[in-house]
Tab-separated table of C-alpha atoms in Angstrom:
chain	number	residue	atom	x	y	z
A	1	UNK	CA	103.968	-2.648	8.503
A	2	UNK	CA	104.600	-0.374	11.406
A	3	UNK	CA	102.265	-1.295	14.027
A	4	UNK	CA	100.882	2.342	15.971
A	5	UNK	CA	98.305	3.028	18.231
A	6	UNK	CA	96.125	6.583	18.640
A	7	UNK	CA	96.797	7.813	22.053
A	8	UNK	CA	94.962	11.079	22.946
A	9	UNK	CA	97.499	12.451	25.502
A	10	UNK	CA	98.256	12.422	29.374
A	11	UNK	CA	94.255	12.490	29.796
A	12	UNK	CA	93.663	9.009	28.147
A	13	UNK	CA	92.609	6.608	30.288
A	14	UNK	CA	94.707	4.356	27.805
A	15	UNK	CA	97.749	4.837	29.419
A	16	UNK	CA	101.101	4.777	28.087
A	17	UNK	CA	102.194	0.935	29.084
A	18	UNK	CA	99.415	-0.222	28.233
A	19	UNK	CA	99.961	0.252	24.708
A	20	UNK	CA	103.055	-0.986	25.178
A	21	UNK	CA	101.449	-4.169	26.183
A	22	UNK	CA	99.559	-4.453	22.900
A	23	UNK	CA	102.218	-4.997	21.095
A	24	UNK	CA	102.669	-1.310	19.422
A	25	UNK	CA	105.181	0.943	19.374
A	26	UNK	CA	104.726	4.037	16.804
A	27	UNK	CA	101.977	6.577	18.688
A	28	UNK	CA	99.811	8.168	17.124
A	29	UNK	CA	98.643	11.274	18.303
A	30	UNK	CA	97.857	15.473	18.583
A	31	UNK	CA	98.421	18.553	20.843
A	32	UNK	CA	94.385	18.678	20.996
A	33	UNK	CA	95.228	21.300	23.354
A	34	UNK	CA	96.322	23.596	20.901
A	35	UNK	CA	93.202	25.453	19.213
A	36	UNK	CA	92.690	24.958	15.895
A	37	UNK	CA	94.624	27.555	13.832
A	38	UNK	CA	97.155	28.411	16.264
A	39	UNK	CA	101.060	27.133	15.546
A	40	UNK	CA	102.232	24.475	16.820
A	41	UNK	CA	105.586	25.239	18.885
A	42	UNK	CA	108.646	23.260	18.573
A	43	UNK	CA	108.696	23.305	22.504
A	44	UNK	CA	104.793	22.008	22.975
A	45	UNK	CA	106.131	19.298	20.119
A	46	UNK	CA	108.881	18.330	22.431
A	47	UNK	CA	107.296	18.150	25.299
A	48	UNK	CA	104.350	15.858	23.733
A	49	UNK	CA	107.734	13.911	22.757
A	50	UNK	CA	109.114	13.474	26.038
A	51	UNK	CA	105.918	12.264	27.460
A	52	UNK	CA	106.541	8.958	25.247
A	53	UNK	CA	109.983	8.873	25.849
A	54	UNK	CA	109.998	9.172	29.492
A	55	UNK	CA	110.034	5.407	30.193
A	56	UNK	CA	112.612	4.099	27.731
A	57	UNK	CA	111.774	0.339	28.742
A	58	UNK	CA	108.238	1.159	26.578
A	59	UNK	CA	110.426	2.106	23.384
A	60	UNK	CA	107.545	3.942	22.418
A	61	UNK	CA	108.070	7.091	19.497
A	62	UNK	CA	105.644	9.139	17.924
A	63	UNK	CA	105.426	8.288	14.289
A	64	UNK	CA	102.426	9.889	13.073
A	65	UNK	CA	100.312	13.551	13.964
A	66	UNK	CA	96.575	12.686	13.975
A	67	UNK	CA	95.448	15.920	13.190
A	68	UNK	CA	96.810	18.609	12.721
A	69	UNK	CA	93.112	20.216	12.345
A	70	UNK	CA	92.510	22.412	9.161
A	71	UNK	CA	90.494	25.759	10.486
A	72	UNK	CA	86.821	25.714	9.741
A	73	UNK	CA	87.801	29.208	7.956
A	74	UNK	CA	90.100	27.606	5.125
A	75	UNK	CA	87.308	24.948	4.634
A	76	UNK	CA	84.887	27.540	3.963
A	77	UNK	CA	86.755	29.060	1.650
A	78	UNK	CA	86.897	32.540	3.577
A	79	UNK	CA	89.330	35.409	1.792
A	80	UNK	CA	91.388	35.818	5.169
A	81	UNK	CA	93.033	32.868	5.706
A	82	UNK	CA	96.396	33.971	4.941
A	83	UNK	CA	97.768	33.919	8.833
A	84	UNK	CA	96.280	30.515	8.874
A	85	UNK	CA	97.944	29.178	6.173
A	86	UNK	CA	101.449	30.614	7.100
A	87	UNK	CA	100.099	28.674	10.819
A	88	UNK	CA	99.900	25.764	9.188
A	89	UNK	CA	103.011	26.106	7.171
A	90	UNK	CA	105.572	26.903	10.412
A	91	UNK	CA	103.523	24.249	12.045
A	92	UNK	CA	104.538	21.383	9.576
A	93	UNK	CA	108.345	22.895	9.600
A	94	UNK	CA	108.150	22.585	13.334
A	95	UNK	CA	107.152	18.972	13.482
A	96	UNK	CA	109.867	17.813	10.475
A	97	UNK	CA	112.399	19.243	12.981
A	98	UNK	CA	111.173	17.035	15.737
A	99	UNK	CA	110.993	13.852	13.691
A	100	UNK	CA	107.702	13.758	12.952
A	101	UNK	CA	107.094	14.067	9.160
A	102	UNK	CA	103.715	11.910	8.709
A	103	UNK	CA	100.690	14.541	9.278
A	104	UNK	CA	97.133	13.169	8.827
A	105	UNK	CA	94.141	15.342	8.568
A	106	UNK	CA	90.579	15.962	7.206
A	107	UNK	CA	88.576	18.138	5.032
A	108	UNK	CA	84.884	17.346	6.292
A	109	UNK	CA	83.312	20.891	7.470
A	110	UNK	CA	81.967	21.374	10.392
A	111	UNK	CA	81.409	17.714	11.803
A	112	UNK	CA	84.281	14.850	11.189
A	113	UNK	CA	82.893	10.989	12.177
A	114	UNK	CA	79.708	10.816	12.508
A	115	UNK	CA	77.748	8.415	14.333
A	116	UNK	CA	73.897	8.337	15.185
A	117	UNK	CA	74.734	5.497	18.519
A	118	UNK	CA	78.429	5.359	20.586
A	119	UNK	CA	77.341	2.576	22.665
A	120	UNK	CA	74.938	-0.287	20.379
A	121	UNK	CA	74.514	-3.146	22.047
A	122	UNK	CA	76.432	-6.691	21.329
A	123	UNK	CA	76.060	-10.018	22.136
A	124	UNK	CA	77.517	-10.582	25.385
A	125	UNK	CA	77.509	-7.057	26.643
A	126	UNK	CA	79.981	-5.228	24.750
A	127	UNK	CA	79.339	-1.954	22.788
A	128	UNK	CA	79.939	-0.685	19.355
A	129	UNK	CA	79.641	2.445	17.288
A	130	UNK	CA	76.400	2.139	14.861
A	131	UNK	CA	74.757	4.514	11.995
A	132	UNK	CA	71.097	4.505	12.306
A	133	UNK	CA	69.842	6.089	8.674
A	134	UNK	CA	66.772	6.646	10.390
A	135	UNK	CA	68.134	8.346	13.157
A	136	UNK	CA	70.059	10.317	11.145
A	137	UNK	CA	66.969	11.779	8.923
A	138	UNK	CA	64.898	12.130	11.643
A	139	UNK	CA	67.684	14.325	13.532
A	140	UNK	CA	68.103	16.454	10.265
A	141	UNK	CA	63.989	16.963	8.861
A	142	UNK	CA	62.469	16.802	12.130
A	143	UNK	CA	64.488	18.278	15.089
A	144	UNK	CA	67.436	20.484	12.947
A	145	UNK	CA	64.589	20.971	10.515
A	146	UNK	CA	66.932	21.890	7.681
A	147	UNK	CA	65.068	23.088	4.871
A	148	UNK	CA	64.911	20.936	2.079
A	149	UNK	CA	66.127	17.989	4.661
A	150	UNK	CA	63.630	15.566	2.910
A	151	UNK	CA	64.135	16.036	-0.509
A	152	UNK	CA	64.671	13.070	-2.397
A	153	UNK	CA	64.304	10.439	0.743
A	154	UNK	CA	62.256	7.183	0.670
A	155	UNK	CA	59.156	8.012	1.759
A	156	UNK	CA	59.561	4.532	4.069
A	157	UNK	CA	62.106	6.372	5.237
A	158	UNK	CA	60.991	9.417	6.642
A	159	UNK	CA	57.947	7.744	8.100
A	160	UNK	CA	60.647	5.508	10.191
A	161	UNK	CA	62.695	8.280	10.882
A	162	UNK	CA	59.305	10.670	11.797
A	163	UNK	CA	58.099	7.263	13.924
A	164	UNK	CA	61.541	7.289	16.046
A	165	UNK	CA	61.228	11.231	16.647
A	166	UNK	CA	57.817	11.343	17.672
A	167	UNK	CA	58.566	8.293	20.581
A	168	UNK	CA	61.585	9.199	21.537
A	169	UNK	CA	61.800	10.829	25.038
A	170	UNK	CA	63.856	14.340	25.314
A	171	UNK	CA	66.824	12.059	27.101
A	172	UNK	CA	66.921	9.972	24.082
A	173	UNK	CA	66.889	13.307	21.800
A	174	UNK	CA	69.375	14.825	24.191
A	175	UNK	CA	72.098	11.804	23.552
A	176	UNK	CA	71.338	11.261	19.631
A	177	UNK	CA	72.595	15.130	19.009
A	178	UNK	CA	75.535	14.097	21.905
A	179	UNK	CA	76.432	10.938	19.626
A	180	UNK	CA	76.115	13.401	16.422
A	181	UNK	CA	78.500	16.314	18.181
A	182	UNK	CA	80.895	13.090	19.287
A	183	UNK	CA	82.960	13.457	16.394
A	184	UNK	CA	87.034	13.702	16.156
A	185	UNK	CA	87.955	13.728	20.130
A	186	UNK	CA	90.151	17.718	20.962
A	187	UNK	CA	87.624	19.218	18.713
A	188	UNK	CA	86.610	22.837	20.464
A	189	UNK	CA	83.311	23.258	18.920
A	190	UNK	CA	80.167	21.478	19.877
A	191	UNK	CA	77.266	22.797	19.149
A	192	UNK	CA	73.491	22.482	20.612
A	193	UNK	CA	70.764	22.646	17.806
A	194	UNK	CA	70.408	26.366	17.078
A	195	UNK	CA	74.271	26.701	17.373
A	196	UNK	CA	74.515	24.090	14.586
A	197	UNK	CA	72.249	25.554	12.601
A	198	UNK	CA	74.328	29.248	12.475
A	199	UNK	CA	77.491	27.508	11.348
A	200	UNK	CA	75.511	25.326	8.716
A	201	UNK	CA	74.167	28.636	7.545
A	202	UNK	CA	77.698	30.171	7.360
A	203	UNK	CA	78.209	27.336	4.577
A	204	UNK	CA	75.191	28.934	2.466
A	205	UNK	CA	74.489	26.580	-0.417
A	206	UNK	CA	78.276	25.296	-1.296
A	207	UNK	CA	78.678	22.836	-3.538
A	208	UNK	CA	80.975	20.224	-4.080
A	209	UNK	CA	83.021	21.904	-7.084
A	210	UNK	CA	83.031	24.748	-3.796
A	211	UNK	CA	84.461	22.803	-1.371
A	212	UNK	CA	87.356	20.916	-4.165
A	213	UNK	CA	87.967	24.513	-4.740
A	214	UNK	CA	88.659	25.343	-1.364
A	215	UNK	CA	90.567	21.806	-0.778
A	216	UNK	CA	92.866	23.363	-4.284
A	217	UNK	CA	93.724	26.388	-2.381
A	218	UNK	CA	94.446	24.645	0.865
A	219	UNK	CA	96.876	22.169	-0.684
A	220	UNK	CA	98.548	24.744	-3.012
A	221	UNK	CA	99.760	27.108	0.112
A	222	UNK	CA	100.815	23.851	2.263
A	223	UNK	CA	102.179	21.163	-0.063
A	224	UNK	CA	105.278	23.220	-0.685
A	225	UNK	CA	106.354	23.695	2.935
A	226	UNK	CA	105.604	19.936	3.183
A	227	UNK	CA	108.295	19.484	0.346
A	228	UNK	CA	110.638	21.663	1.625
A	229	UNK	CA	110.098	20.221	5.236
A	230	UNK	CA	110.502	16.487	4.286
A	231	UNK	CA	106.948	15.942	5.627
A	232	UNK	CA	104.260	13.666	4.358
A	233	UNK	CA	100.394	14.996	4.295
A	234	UNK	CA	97.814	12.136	4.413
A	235	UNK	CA	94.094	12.898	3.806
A	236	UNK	CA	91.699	10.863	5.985
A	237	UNK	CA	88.453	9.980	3.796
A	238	UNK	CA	84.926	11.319	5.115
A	239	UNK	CA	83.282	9.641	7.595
A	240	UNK	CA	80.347	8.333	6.716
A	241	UNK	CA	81.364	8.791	2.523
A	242	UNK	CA	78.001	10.910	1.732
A	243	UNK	CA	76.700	14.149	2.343
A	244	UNK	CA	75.758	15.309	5.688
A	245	UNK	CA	73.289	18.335	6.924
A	246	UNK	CA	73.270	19.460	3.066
A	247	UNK	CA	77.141	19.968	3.241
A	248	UNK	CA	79.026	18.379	0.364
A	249	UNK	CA	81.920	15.594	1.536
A	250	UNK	CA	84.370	15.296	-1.182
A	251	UNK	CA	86.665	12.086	-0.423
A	252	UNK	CA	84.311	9.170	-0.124
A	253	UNK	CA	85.055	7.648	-3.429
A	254	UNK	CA	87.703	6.324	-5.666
A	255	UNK	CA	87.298	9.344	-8.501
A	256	UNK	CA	87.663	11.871	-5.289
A	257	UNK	CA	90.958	10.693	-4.141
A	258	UNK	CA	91.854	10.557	-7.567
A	259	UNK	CA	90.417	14.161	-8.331
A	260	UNK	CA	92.406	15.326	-4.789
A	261	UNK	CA	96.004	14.038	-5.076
A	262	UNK	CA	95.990	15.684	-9.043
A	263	UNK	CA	95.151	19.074	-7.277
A	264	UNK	CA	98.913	18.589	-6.294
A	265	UNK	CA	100.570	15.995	-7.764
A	266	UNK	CA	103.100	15.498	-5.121
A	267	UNK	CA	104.442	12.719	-3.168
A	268	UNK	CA	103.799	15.132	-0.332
A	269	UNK	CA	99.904	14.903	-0.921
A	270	UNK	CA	98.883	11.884	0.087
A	271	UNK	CA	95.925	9.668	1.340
A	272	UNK	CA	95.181	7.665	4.767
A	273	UNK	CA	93.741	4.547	3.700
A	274	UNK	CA	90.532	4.073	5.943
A	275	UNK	CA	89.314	0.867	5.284
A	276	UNK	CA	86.232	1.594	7.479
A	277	UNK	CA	85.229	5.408	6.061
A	278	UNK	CA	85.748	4.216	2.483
A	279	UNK	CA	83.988	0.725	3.343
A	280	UNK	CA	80.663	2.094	4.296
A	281	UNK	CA	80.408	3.089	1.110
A	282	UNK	CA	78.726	0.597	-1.175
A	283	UNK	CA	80.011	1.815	-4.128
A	284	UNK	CA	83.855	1.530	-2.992
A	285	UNK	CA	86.312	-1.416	-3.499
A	286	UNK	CA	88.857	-1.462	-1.047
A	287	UNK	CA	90.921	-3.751	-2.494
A	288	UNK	CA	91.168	-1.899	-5.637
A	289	UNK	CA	90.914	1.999	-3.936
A	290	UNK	CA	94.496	0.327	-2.042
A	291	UNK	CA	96.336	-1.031	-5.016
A	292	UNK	CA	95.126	2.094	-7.463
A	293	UNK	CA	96.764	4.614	-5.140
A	294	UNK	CA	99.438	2.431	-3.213
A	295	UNK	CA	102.480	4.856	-4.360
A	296	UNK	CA	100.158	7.470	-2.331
A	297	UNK	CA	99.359	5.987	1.060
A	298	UNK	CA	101.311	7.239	3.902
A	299	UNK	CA	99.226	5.915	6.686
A	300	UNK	CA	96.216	3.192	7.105
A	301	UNK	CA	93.275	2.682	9.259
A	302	UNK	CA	92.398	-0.583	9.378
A	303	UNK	CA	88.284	-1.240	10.525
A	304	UNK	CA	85.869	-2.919	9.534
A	305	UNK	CA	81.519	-2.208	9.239
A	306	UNK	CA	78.813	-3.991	8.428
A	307	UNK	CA	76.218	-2.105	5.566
A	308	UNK	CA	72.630	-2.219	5.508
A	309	UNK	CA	70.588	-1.724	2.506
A	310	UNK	CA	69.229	1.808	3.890
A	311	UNK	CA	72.583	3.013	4.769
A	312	UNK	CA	72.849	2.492	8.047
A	313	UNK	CA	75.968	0.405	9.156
A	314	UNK	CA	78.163	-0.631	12.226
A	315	UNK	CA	81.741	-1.142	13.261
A	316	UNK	CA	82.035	-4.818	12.768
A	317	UNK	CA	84.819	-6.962	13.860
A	318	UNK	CA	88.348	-6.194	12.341
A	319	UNK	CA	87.596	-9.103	9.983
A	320	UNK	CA	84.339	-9.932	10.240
A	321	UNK	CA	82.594	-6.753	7.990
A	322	UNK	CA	82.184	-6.406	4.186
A	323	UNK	CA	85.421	-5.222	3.581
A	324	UNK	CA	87.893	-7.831	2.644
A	325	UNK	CA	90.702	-7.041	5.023
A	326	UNK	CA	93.362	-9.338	3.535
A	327	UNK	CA	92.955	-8.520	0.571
A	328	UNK	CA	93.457	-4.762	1.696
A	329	UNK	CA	96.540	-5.840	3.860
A	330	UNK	CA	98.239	-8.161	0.891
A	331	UNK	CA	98.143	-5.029	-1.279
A	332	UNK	CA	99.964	-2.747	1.190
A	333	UNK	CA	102.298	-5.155	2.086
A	334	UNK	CA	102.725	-5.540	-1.952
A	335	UNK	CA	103.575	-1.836	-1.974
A	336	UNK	CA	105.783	-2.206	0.897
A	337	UNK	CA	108.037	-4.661	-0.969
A	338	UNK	CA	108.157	-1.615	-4.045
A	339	UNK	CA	109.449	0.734	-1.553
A	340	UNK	CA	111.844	-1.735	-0.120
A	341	UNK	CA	113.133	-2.766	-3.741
A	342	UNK	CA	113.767	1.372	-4.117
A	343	UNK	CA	115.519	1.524	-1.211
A	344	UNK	CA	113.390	3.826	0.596
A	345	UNK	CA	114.638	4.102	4.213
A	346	UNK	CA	110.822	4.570	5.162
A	347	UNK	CA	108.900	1.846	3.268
A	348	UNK	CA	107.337	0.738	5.843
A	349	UNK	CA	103.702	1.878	5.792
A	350	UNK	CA	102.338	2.683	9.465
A	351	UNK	CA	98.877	1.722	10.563
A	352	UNK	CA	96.923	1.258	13.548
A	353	UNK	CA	94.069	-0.570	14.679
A	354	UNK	CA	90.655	1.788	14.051
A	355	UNK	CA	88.110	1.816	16.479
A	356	UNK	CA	87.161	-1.157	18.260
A	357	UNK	CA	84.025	-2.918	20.190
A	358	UNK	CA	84.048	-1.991	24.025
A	359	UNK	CA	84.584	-5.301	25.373
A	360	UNK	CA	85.747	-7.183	28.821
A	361	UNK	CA	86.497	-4.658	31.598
A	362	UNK	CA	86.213	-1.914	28.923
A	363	UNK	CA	83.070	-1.831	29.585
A	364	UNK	CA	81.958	1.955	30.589
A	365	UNK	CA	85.320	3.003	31.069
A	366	UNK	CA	85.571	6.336	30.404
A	367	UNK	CA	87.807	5.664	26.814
A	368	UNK	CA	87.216	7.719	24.039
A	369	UNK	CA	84.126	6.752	21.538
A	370	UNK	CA	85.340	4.163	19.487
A	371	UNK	CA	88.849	3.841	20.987
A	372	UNK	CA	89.077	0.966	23.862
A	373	UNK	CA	91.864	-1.286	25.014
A	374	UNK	CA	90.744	-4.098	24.185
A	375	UNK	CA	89.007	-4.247	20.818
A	376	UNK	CA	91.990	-2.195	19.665
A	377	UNK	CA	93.947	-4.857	20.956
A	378	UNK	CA	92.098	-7.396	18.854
A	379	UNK	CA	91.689	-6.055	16.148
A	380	UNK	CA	95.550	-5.374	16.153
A	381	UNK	CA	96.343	-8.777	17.158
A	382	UNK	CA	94.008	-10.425	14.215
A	383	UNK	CA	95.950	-7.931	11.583
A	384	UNK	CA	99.069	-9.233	12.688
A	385	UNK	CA	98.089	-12.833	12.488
A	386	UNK	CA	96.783	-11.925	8.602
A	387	UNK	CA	99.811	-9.673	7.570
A	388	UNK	CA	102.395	-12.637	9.020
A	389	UNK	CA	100.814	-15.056	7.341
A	390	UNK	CA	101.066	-12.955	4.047
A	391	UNK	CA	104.736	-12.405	4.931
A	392	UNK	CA	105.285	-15.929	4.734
A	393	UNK	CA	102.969	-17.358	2.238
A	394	UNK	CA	103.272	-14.569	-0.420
A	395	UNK	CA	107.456	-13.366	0.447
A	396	UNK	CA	106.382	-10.110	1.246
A	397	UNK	CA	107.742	-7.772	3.613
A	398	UNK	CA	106.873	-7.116	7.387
């Protein structure tokens, strides 16, 4: 597998060699610079390009766009989306004539990742990212105070979740809505509580059959330009897999990805595996989500998390959480050796290390939530220990 790294641009304070010293060579990354909507220029493409290839000892390349944001507009379904569309069109046709023809993206309105804590507490001293259940509730019934927030909760819960608000100090509150607003790092919009509230509204009461709908159109006016363009379109899952602020998520299970890729049944619509959005979700397999849609994954994010019985959950150790990583790697080195066997010039599957614990001198660097040195670095280094020793053991394909 093609080992890549996420790289945020010339502001990262992971810097360029020092991916290089971890081993990876395939970048991932975006023009967050670019607002959402706008076309992506073959010169601002370029230019992103020479950045990696301006030391040629790193033999870095950039082998996968991580996003290419979908406008909030299209999401919501609005009539006028037509300029965006055509956008997003010239903008894939753009990148296939640089080289770069794997695009991931998302389809979760208004907030992407969620997390209720960037910074929980490990043995030792380092940090990792954590969903609090209660935390989240209490943020949504008591302080957003979204009507019918409470329906259907464990009463338990809600008296935790009430408990927390009621003790926390406005510092506390303050950081829980900046952990909440954290989300997918180049995003433009972050709201304050009444701000969030007017774009929730602007969803009114859509469903999930609304939002697939909306996901139907979106793929119908893109997935031919991706065709034409050689280009590869790779859904990321939602993150957490369940509804959030009374706005349906509609790829956090098996029978979603399943219900998305028939929308267009196209090698061109595809899925990012992400073993850690999918995995904190009890009612997902990993191992079988991989080898059910193998033909279909164009990218993987390998992470791990740890679930609790109330929903909460946190970023575990690569393979230290509930989902059984080599079991998840032996299947997409599997599908590897099916591409080889066709003869596929690009059967290798890229992935990079997701997330990672803040660890060592990473330690309140300023790095990007989730997205260290070092945890990266191990996580990536115990994948490659698992995937060679599935190479050799099982004859399959690096």
């Amino acid at each position: 597998m093609e080992e890549t790294w996420r790289w945020f641009g010339p502001g990262d304070a992971v810097q360029l060699n020092h991916i290089r010293q971890t081993g990876a060579r395939g970048i991932v990354t975006s023009l967050h610079q670019i607002p959402y909507g706008v076309v992506w220029s073959v010169e601002e493409i370029e230019k992103r390009k020479a950045l990696l290839a301006a030391d040629p000892s790193l033999g870095l390349s950039w082998s996968v766009v991580e996003s290419l944001p979908v406008h909030e507009k299209i999401r919501r379904g609005d009539p006028d989306c037509a300029e965006l569309f055509e956008n997003y069109r010239i903008s894939l046709r753009n990148l296939a004539a640089c080289g770069v023809k794997v695009v991931c993206y998302n389809f979760m309105p208004v907030l992407d990742w969620t997390r209720t804590e960037l910074a929980h507490p490990l043995p030792g001293g380092g940090t990792a990212l954590r969903f609090n259940m209660h935390q989240y509730v209490g943020f949504d019934v008591f302080m957003l105070e979204r009507p019918g927030a409470a329906d259907g909760l464990p009463p338990e819960l809600l008296a935790r979740a009430k408990a927390w608000v009621d003790s926390a100090s406005a510092e506390q509150k303050e950081k829980l809505l900046a952990s909440i607003m954290a989300g997918l790092p180049g995003a433009y919009d972050r709201y304050d509580i009444p701000g969030l509230r007017a774009i929730l509204a602007e969803y009114g009461q859509m469903t999930h059959a609304d939002l697939q709908a909306n996901l139907k159109r979106f793929l119908q006016e893109v997935i031919p330009a991706a065709e034409e363009a050689g280009v590869r379109l790779c859904m990321h899952p939602d993150d957490p897999p369940r509804p959030l602020f009374g706005l349906p998520r509609i790829v956090s299970r098996e029978q979603d990805i399943a219900d998305f890729l028939a929308m267009v049944d196209s090698p061109a619509n595809g899925l990012t595996l992400c073993t850690g959005s999918l995995g904190a979700g009890p009612q997902n397999d990993l191992p079988a989500i991989t080898r059910r849609f193998a033909d279909r994954i164009h990218f993987a994010h390998l992470r791990n998390v740890a679930k609790e019985a109330d929903g909460s959950f946190m970023e575990a150790d690569h393979l230290g959480g509930d989902v059984d990583m080599v079991a998840v790697v032996e299947a997409l080195l599997s599908e590897q050796k099916r591409r080889q066997e066709q003869g596929r010039a690009d059967w290798r599957i890229p992935f990079r290390p997701d997330h990672g614990h803040e660890l060592l001198d990473d330690v309140g660097k300023p790095t990007h939530p989730g997205y260290p040195a070092i945890g990266r670095m191990k996580g990536l280094a115990e994948l490659r220990g698992v995937m060679v020793a599935l190479a050799q053991v099982k004859g399959l394909p690096l």
